[in-house]
PDB file of C-alpha atoms in Angstrom:
ATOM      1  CA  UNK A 428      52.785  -3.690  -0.585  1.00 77.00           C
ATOM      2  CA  UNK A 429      56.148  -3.849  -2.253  1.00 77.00           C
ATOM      3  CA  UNK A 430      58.474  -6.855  -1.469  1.00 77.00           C
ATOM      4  CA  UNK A 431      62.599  -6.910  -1.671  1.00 74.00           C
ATOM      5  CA  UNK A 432      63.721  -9.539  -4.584  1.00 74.00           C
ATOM      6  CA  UNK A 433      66.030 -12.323  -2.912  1.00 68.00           C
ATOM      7  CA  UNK A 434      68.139 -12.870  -5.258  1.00 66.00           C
ATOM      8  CA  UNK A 435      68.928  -9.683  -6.958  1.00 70.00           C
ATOM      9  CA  UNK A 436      67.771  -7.313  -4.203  1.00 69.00           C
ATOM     10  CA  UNK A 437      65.323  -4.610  -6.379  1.00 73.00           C
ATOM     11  CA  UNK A 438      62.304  -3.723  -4.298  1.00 78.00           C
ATOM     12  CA  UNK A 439      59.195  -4.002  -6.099  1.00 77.00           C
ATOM     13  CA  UNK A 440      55.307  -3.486  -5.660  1.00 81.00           C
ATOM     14  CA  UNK A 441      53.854  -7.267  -5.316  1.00 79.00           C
ATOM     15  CA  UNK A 442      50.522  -6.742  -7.572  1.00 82.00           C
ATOM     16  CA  UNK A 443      52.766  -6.175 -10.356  1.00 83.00           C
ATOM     17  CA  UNK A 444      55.036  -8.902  -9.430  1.00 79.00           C
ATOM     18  CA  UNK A 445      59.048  -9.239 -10.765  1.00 75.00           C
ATOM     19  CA  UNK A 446      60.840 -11.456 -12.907  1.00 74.00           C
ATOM     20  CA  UNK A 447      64.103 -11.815 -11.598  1.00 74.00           C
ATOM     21  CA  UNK A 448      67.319 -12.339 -14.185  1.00 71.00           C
ATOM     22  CA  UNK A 449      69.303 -14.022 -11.863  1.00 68.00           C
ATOM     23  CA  UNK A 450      67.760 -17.519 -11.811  1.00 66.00           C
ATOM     24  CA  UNK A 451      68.291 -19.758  -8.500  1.00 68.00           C
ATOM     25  CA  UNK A 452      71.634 -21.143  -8.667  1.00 63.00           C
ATOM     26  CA  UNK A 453      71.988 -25.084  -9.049  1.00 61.00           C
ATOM     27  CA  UNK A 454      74.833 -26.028  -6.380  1.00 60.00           C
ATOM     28  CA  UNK A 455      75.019 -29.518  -7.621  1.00 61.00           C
ATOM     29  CA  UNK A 456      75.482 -28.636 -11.101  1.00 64.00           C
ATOM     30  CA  UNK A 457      78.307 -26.234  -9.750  1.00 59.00           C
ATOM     31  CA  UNK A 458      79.937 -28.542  -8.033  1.00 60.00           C
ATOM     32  CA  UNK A 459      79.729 -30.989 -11.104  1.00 64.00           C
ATOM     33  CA  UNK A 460      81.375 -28.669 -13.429  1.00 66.00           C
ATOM     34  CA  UNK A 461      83.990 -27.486 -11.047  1.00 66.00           C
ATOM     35  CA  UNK A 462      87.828 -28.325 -11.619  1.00 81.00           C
ATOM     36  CA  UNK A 463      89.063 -30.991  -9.212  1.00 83.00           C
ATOM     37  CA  UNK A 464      90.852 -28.111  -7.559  1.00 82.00           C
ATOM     38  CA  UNK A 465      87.761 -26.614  -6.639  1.00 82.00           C
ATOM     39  CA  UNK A 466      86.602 -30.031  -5.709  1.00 83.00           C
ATOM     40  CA  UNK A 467      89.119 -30.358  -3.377  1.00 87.00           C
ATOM     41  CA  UNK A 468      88.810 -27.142  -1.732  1.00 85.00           C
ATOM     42  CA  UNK A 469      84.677 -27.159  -1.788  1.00 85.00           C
ATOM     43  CA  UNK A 470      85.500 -30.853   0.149  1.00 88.00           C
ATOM     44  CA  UNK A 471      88.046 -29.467   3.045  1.00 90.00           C
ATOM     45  CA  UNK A 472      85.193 -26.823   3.948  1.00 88.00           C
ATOM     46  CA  UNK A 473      82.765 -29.679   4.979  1.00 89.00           C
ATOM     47  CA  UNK A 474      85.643 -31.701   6.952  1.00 93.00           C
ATOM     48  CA  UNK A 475      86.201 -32.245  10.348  1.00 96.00           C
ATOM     49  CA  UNK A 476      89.623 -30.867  10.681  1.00 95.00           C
ATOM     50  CA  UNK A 477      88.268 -27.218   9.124  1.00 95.00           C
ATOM     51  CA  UNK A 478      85.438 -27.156  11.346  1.00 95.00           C
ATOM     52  CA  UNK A 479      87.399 -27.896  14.247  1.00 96.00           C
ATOM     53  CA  UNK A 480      90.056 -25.540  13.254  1.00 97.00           C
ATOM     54  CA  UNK A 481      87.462 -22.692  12.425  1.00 95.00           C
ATOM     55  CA  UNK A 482      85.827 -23.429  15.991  1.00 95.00           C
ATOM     56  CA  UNK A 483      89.837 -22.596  17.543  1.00 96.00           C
ATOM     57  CA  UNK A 484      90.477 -19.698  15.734  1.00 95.00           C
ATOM     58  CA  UNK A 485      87.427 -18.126  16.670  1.00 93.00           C
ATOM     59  CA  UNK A 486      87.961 -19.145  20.173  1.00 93.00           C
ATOM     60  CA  UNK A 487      91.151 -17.724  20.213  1.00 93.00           C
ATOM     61  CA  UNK A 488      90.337 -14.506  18.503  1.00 91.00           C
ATOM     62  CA  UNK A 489      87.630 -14.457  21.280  1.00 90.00           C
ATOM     63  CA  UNK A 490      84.409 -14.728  19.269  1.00 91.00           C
ATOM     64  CA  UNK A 491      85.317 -11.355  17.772  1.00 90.00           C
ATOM     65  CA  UNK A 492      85.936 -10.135  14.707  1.00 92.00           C
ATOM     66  CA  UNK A 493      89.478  -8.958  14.494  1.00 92.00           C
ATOM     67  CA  UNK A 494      89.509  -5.993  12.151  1.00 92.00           C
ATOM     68  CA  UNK A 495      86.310  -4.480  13.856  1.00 90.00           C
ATOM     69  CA  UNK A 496      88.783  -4.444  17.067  1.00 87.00           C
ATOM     70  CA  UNK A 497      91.946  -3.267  16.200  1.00 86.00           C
ATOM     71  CA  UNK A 498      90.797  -1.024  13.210  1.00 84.00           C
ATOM     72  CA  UNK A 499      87.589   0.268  14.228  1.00 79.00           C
ATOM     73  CA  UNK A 500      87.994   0.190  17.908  1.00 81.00           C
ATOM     74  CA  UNK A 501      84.430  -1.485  17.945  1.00 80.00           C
ATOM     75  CA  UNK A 502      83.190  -4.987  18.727  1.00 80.00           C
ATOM     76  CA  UNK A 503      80.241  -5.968  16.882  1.00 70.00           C
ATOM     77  CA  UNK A 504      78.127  -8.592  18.643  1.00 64.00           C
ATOM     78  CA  UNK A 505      75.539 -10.634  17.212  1.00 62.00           C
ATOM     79  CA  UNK A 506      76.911 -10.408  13.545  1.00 69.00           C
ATOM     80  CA  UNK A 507      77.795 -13.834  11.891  1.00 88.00           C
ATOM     81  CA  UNK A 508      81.578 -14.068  12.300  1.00 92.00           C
ATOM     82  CA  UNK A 509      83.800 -16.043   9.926  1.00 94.00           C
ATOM     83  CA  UNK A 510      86.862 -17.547   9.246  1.00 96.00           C
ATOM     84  CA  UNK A 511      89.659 -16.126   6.409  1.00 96.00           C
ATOM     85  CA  UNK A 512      92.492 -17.593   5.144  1.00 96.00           C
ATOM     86  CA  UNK A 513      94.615 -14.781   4.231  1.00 96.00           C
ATOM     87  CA  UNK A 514      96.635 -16.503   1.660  1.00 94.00           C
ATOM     88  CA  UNK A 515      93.852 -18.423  -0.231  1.00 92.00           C
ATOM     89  CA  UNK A 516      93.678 -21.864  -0.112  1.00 89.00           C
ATOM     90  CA  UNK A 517      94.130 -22.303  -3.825  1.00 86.00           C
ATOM     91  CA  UNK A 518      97.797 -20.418  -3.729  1.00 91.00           C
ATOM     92  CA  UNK A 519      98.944 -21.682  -0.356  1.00 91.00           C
ATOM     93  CA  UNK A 520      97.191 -25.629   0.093  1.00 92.00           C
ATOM     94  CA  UNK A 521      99.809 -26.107   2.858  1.00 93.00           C
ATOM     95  CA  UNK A 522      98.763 -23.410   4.800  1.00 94.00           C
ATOM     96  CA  UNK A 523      94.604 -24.212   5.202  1.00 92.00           C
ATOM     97  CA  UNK A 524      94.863 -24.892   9.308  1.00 93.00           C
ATOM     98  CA  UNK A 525      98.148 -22.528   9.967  1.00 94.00           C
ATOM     99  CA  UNK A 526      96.979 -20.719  12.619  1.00 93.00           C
ATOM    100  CA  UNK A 527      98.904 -17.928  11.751  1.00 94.00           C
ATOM    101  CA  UNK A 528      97.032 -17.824   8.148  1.00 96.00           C
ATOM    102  CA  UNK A 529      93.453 -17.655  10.054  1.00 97.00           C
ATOM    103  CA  UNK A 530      91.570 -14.642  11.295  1.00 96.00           C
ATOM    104  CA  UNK A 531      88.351 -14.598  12.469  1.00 94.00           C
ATOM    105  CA  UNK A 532      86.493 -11.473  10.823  1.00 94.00           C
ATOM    106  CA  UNK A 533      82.366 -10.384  10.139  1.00 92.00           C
ATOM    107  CA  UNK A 534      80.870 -10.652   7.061  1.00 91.00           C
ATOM    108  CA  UNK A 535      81.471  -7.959   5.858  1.00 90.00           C
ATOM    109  CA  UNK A 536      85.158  -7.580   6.199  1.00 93.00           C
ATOM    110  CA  UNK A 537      85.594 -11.008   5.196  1.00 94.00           C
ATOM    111  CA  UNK A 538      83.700  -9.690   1.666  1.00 93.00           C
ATOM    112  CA  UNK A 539      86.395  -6.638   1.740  1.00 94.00           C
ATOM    113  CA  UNK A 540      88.929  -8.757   2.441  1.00 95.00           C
ATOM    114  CA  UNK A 541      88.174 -11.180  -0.540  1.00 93.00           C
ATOM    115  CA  UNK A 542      88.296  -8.222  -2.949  1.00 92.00           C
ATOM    116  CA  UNK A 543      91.322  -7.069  -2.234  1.00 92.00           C
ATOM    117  CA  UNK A 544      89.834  -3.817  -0.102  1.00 94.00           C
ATOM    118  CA  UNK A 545      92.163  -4.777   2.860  1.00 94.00           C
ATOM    119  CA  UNK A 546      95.246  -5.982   2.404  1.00 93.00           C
ATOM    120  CA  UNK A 547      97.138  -9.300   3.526  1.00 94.00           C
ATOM    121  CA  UNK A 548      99.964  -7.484   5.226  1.00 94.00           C
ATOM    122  CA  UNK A 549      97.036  -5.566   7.474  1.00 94.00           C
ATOM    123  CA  UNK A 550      95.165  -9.139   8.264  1.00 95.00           C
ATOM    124  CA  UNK A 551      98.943 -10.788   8.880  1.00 94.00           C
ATOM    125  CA  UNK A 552      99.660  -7.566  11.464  1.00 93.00           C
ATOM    126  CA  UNK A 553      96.241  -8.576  13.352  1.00 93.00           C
ATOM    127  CA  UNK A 554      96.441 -12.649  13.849  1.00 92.00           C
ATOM    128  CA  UNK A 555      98.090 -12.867  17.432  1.00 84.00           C
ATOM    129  CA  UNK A 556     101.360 -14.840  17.911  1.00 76.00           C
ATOM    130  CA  UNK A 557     101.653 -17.949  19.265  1.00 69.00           C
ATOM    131  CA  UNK A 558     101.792 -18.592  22.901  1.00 64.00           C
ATOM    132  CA  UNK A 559     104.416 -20.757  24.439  1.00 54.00           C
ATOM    133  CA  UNK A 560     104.363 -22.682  27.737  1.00 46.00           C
TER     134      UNK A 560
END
């Protein structure tokens, strides 16, 4: 029977077992040998005021993921949706609960988006504007 490794993903026959070269990662360590900027940043992710924020701007981009709409012309349900700040909290602090510096996207754009394969201008085009009374 052959079994997919977890952390590095090579499918392998489980008689002859694998030894995997990427070892488990150790989080706390991490977070112990991380700059106080990282700190920082790691700490807003847990709070309150991001997880309420994240909860409104999915809400408002209506549980959808925003590039699959307007780019692809397809909604893709069921797929864990997240929340990207297009200027990166590290450059632009101010800016973590701007709504206009949120957009809710899937995985796997969110991955594209944090390598650069779609650009800001593109994500700033698709968060909608404000409403006013």
């Amino acid at each position: 029977m052959f079994k997919t490794c977890s952390r590095c993903g090579m499918i392998y026959n489980e008689r002859t077992g694998h030894k995997c070269g990427n070892p488990k990662r150790d989080y706390k360590r991490d977070y112990n040998n991380a700059s106080e900027e990282r700190k920082k940043i790691q700490r807003f992710r847990w709070s309150k005021e991001w997880q309420h924020t994240r909860d409104k701007i999915k809400a408002r981009d209506k549980f959808m993921c925003a590039y699959c709409w307007y780019h692809d012309k397809y909604v893709s349900f069921g797929e864990q949706l997240e929340v990207h700040h297009i200027e990166p909290l590290s450059k632009a602090w101010s800016k973590r609960t701007h709504e206009n510096n949120l957009i809710t996207l899937c995985k796997a754009h969110h991955r594209m988006a944090d390598n650069g394969e779609i650009d800001r201008k593109t994500l700033k085009n698709l968060v909608p504007p404000p409403k006013f009374l």
